[in-house]
CSV table of C-alpha atoms and ligand atoms in Angstrom, one decimal:
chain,number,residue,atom,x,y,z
A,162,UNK,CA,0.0,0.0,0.0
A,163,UNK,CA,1.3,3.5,-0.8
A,164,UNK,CA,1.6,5.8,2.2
A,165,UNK,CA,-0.1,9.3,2.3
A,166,UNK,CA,3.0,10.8,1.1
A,167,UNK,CA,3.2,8.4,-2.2
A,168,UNK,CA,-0.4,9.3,-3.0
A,169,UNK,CA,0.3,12.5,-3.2
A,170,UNK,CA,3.2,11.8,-5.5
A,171,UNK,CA,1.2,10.3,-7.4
A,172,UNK,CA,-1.5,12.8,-7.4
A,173,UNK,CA,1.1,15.3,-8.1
A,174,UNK,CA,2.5,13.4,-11.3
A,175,UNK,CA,-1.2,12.8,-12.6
A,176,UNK,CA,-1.3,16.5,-12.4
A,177,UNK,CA,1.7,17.6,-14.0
A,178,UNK,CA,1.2,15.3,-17.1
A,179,UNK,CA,-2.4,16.6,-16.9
A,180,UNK,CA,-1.5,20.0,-17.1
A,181,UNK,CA,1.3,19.3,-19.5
A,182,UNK,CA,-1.5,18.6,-22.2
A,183,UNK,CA,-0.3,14.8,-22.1
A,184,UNK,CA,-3.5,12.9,-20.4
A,185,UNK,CA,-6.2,15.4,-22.1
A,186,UNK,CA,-4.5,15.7,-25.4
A,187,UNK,CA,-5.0,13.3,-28.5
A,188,UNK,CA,-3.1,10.8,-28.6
A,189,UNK,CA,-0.7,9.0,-30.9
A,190,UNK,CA,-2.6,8.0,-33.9
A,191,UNK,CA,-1.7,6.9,-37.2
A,192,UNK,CA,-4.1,5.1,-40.5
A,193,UNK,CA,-2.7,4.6,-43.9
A,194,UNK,CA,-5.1,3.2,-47.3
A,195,UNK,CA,-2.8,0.0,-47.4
A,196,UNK,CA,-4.5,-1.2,-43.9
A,197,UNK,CA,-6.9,-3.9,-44.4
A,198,UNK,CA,-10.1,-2.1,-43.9
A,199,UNK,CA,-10.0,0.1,-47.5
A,200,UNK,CA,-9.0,-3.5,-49.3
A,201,UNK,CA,-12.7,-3.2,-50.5
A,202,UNK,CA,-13.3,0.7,-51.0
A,203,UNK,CA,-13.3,3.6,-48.7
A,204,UNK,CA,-16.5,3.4,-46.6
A,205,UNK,CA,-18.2,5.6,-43.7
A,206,UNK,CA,-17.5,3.0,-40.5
A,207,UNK,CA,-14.1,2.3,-41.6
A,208,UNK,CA,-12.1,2.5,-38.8
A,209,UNK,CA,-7.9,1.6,-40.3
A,210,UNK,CA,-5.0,1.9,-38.6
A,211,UNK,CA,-5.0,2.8,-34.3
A,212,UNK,CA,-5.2,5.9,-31.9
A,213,UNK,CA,-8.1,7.6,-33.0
A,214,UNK,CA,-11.3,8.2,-31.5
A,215,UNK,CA,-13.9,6.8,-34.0
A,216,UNK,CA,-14.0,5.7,-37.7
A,217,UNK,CA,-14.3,7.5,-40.9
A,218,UNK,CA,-17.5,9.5,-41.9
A,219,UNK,CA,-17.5,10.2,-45.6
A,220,UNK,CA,-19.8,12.6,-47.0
A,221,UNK,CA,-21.0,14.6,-50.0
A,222,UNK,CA,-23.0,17.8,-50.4
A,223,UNK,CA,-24.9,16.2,-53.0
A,224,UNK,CA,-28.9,15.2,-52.1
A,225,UNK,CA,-29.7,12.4,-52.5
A,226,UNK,CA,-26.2,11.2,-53.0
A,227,UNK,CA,-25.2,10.8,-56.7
A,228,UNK,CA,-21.7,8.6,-57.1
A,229,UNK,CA,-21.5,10.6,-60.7
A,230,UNK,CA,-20.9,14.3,-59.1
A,231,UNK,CA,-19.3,13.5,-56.0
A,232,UNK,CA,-18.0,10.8,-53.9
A,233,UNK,CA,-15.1,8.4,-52.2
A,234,UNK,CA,-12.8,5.6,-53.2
A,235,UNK,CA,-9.3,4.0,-53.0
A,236,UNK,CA,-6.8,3.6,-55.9
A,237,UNK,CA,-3.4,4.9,-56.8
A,238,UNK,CA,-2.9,8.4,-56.9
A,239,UNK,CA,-0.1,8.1,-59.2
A,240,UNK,CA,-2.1,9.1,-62.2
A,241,UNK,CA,-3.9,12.4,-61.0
A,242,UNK,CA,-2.4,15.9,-62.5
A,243,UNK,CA,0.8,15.4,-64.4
A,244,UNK,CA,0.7,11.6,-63.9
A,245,UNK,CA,4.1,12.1,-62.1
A,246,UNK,CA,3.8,10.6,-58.9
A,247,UNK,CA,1.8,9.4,-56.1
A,248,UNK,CA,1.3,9.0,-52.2
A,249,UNK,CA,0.5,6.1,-52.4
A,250,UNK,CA,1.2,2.7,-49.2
A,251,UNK,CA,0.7,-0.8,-51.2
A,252,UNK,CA,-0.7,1.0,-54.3
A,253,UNK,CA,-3.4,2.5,-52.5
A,254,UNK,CA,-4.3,5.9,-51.6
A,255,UNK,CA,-7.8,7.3,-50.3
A,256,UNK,CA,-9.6,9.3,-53.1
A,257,UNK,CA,-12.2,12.0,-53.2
A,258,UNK,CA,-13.8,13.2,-56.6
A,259,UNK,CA,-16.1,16.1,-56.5
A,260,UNK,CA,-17.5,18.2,-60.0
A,261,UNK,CA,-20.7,20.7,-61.2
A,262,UNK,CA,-20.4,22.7,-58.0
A,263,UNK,CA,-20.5,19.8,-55.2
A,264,UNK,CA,-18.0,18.5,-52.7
A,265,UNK,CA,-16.8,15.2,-51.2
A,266,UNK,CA,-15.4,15.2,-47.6
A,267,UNK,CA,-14.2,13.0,-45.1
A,268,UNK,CA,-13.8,13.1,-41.1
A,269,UNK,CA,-12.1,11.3,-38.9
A,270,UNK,CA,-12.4,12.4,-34.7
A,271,UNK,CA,-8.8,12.2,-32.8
A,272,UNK,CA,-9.1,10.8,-29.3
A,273,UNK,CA,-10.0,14.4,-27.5
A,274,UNK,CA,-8.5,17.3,-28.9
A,275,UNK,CA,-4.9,18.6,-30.0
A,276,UNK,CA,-2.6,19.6,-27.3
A,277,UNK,CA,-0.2,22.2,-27.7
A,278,UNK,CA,2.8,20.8,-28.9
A,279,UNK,CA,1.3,17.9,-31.1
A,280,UNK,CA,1.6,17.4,-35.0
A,281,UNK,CA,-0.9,16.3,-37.5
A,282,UNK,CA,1.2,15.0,-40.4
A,283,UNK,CA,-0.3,13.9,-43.8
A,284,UNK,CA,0.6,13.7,-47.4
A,285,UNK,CA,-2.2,14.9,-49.8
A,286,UNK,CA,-1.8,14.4,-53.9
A,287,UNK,CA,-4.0,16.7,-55.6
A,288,UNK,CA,-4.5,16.1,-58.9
A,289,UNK,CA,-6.1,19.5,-61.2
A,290,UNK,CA,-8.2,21.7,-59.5
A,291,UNK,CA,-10.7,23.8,-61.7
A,292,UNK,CA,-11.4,27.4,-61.2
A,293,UNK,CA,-12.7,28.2,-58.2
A,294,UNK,CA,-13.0,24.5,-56.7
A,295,UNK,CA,-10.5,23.3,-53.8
A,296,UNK,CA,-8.8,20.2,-53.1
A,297,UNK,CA,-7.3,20.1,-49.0
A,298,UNK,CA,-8.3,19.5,-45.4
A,299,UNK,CA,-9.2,21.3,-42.7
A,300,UNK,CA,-9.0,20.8,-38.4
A,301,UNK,CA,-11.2,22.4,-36.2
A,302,UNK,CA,-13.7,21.3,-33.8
A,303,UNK,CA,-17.4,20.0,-34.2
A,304,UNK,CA,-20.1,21.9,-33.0
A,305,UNK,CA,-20.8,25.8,-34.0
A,306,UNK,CA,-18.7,26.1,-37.0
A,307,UNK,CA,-19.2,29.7,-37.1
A,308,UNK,CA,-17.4,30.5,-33.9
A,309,UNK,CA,-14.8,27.9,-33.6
A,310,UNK,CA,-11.0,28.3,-35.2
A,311,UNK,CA,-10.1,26.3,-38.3
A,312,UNK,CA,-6.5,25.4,-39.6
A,313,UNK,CA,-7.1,24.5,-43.8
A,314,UNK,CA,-4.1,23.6,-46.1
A,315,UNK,CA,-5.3,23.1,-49.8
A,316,UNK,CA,-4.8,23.8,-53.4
A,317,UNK,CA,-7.0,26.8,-54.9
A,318,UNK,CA,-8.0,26.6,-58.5
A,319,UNK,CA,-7.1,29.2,-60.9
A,320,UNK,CA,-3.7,30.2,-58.3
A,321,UNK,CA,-0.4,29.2,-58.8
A,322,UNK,CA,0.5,28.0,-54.9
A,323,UNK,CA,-1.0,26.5,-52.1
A,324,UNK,CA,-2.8,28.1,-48.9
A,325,UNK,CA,-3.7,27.8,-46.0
A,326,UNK,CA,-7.2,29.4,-44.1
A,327,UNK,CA,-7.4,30.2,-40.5
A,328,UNK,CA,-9.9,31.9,-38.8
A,329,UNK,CA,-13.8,31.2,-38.5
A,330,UNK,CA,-16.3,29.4,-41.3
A,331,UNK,CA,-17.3,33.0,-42.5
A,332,UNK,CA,-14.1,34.9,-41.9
A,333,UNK,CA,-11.3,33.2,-43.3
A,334,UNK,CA,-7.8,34.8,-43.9
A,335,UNK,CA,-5.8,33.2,-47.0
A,336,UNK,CA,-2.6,32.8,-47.1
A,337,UNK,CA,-0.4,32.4,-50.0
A,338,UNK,CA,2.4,29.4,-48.7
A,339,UNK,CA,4.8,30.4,-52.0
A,340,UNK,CA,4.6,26.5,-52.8
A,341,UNK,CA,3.7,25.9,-56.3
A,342,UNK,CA,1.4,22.8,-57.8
A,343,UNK,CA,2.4,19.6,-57.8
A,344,UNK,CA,0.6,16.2,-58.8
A,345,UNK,CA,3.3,14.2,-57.2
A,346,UNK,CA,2.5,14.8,-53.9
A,347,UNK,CA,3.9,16.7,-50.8
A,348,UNK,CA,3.8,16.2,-47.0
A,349,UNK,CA,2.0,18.5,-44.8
A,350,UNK,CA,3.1,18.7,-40.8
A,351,UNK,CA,0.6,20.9,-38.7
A,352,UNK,CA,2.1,21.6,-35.1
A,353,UNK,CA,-0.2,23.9,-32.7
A,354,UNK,CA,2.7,25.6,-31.1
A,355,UNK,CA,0.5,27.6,-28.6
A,356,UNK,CA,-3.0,27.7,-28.1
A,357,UNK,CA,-3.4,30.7,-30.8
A,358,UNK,CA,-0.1,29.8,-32.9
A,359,UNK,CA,0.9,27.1,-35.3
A,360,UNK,CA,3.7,26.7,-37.7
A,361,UNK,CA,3.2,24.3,-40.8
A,362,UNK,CA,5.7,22.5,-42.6
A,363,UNK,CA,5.3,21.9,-46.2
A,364,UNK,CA,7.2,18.4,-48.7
A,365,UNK,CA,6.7,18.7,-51.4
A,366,UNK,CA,8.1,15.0,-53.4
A,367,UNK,CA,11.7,15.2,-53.8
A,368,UNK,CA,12.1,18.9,-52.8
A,369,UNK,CA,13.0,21.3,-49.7
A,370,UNK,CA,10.8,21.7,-46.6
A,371,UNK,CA,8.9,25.5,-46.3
A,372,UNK,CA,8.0,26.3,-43.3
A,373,UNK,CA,5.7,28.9,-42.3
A,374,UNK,CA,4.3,30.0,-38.1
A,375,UNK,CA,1.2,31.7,-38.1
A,376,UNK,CA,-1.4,32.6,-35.6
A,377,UNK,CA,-5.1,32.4,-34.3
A,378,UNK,CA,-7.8,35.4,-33.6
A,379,UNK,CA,-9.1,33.1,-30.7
A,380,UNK,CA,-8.1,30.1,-29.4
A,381,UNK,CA,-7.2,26.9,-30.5
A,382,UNK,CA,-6.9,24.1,-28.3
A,383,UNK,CA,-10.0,22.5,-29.3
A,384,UNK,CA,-8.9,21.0,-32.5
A,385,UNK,CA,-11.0,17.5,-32.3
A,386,UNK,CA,-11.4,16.0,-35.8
A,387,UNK,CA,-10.1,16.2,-39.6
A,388,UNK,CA,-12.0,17.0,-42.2
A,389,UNK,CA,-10.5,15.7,-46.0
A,390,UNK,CA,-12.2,17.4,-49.0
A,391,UNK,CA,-12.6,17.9,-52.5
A,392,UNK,CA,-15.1,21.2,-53.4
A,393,UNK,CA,-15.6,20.8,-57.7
A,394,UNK,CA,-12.2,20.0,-58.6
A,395,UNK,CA,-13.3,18.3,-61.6
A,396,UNK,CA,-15.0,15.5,-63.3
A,397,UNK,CA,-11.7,14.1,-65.1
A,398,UNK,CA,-9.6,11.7,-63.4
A,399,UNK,CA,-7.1,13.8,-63.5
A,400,UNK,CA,-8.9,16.1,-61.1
A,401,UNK,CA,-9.2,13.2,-58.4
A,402,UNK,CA,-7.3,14.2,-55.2
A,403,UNK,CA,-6.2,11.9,-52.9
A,404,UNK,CA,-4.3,11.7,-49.2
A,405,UNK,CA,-2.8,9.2,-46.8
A,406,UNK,CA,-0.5,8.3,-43.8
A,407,UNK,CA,-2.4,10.6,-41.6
A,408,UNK,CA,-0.5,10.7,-38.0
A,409,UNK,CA,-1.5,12.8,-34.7
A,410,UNK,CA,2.1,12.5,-32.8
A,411,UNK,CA,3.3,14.2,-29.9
A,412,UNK,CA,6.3,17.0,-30.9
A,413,UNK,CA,9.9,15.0,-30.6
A,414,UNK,CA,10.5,15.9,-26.4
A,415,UNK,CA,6.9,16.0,-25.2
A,416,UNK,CA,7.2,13.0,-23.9
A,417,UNK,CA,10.3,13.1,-22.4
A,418,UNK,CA,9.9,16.5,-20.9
A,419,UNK,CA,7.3,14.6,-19.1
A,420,UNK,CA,9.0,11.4,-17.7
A,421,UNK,CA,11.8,13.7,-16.8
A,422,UNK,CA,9.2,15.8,-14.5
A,423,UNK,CA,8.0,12.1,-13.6
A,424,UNK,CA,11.3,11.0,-12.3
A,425,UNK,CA,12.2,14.2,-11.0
A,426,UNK,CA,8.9,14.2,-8.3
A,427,UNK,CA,10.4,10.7,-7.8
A,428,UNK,CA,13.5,11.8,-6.8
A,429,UNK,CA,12.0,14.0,-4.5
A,430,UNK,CA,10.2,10.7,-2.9
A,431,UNK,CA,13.7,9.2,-2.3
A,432,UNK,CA,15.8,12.1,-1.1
A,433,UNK,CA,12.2,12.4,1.4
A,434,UNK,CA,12.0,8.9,2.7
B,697,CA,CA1,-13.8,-0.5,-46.4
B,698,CA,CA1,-0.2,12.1,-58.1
């Protein structure tokens, strides 16, 4: 049995990890569209891969649904674009289509919500994007889309580069990441750095890293699911988009920080007893 004084150790370390965003923050999570569960499509219920906290939900904007304007399936991404390289893990990358003014999206819910410190990393393989359509993700947090923060990465038709959004649903502030197109797919690694700060780091296949630190009007600490989409990129298959090897990962030293403050209230216990 643990004496009053090892309780409260214990106590004490349960409430420095809590406070250090390890116990309340998402935790390590990782899915790919070579696990077994997309061997026979892409479906809402799909649940690949471990850490999260609940399966895929695929949608479309389209009512009733219509598979010819919008939808979700798994193939290479290798021939999207330029045809000049792909994302893919055993030949297989998660796809969403989307043309004639509707969109295709997908969410999966991390288990609770990103802790400061943590990393979303992804690679996304847009393909073509027409005019005015969008091809990216997004994190923020369900409920009242209107008044919560959003983090979006994507590729705007008709611009040369990529973007990310931040702000609210209805009051969203672009920003131009100065890295051009490519069909060949890039890596994308979102830290929250603070709870209104993030920096992003950009891959694209083959090249240099560009990384940019922004900030949030209000805070962001509530980050609970990602959304994938595709808004009327296109009705050739060339303007398919696809993503995989999503990961939510503590930042290199979280955890280490941690079991450092761990062993140092234990140290205390000893020099004590
Ligand atoms: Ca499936
Ligand atoms: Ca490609």
């Amino acid at each position: 049995m643990l004496g009053t004084r090892g309780r409260w150790i214990l106590a004490m370390a349960a409430m420095w990890l809590g406070s250090a965003g390890i116990a309340a923050a998402a935790g390590l999570a990782w899915d790919n569209a070579g696990e077994g569960a997309y061997g026979d499509g892409w479906q809402t219920g799909d649940a690949g891969g471990s850490g999260w906290g609940g399966a895929w939900n695929l949608n479309t904007s389209v009512v009733p649904p219509d598979g010819n304007v919008a939808g979700h399936f798994v193939g290479t991404s290798q021939n999207n674009g330029n045809g000049d390289g792909n994302v893919d893990v055993s030949g297989a990358s998660w796809g969403l289509y989307a043309n004639s003014g509707y969109m295709s999206y997908a969410t999966r819910p991390f288990a609770g919500t990103l802790g400061i410190g943590q990393s979303v990393i992804l690679d996304m393989d847009n393909g073509y994007v027409e005019a005015g359509g969008q091809f990216g993700f997004t994190l923020t947090a369900y409920g009242d889309i209107g008044s919560t923060e959003r983090f979006s990465f994507y590729f705007l038709g008709g611009s040369n580069n990529y973007f990310t959004g931040t702000g609210q649903m209805y009051w969203i502030t672009q920003t131009d990441t100065g890295v051009p197109f490519t069909s060949a797919g890039l890596q994308v690694a979102f830290t929250l750095t603070g709870a209104q700060a993030y920096s992003v780091a950009i891959t694209p296949a083959g090249g240099s890293t560009t990384t940019l630190n922004g900030s949030f009007l209000i805070d962001a600490t509530n980050f609970d699911h990602i959304e994938l989409y595709n808004f009327n990129a296109g009705g050739a298959s060339a303007n398919d988009g696809f993503f995989n090897s999503i990961q939510v990962v503590p930042e290199p030293g979280t955890t280490a920080l941690a079991l450092a403050g761990l062993a140092g209230l234990l140290a205390f216990r000893r020099r004590r007893a």
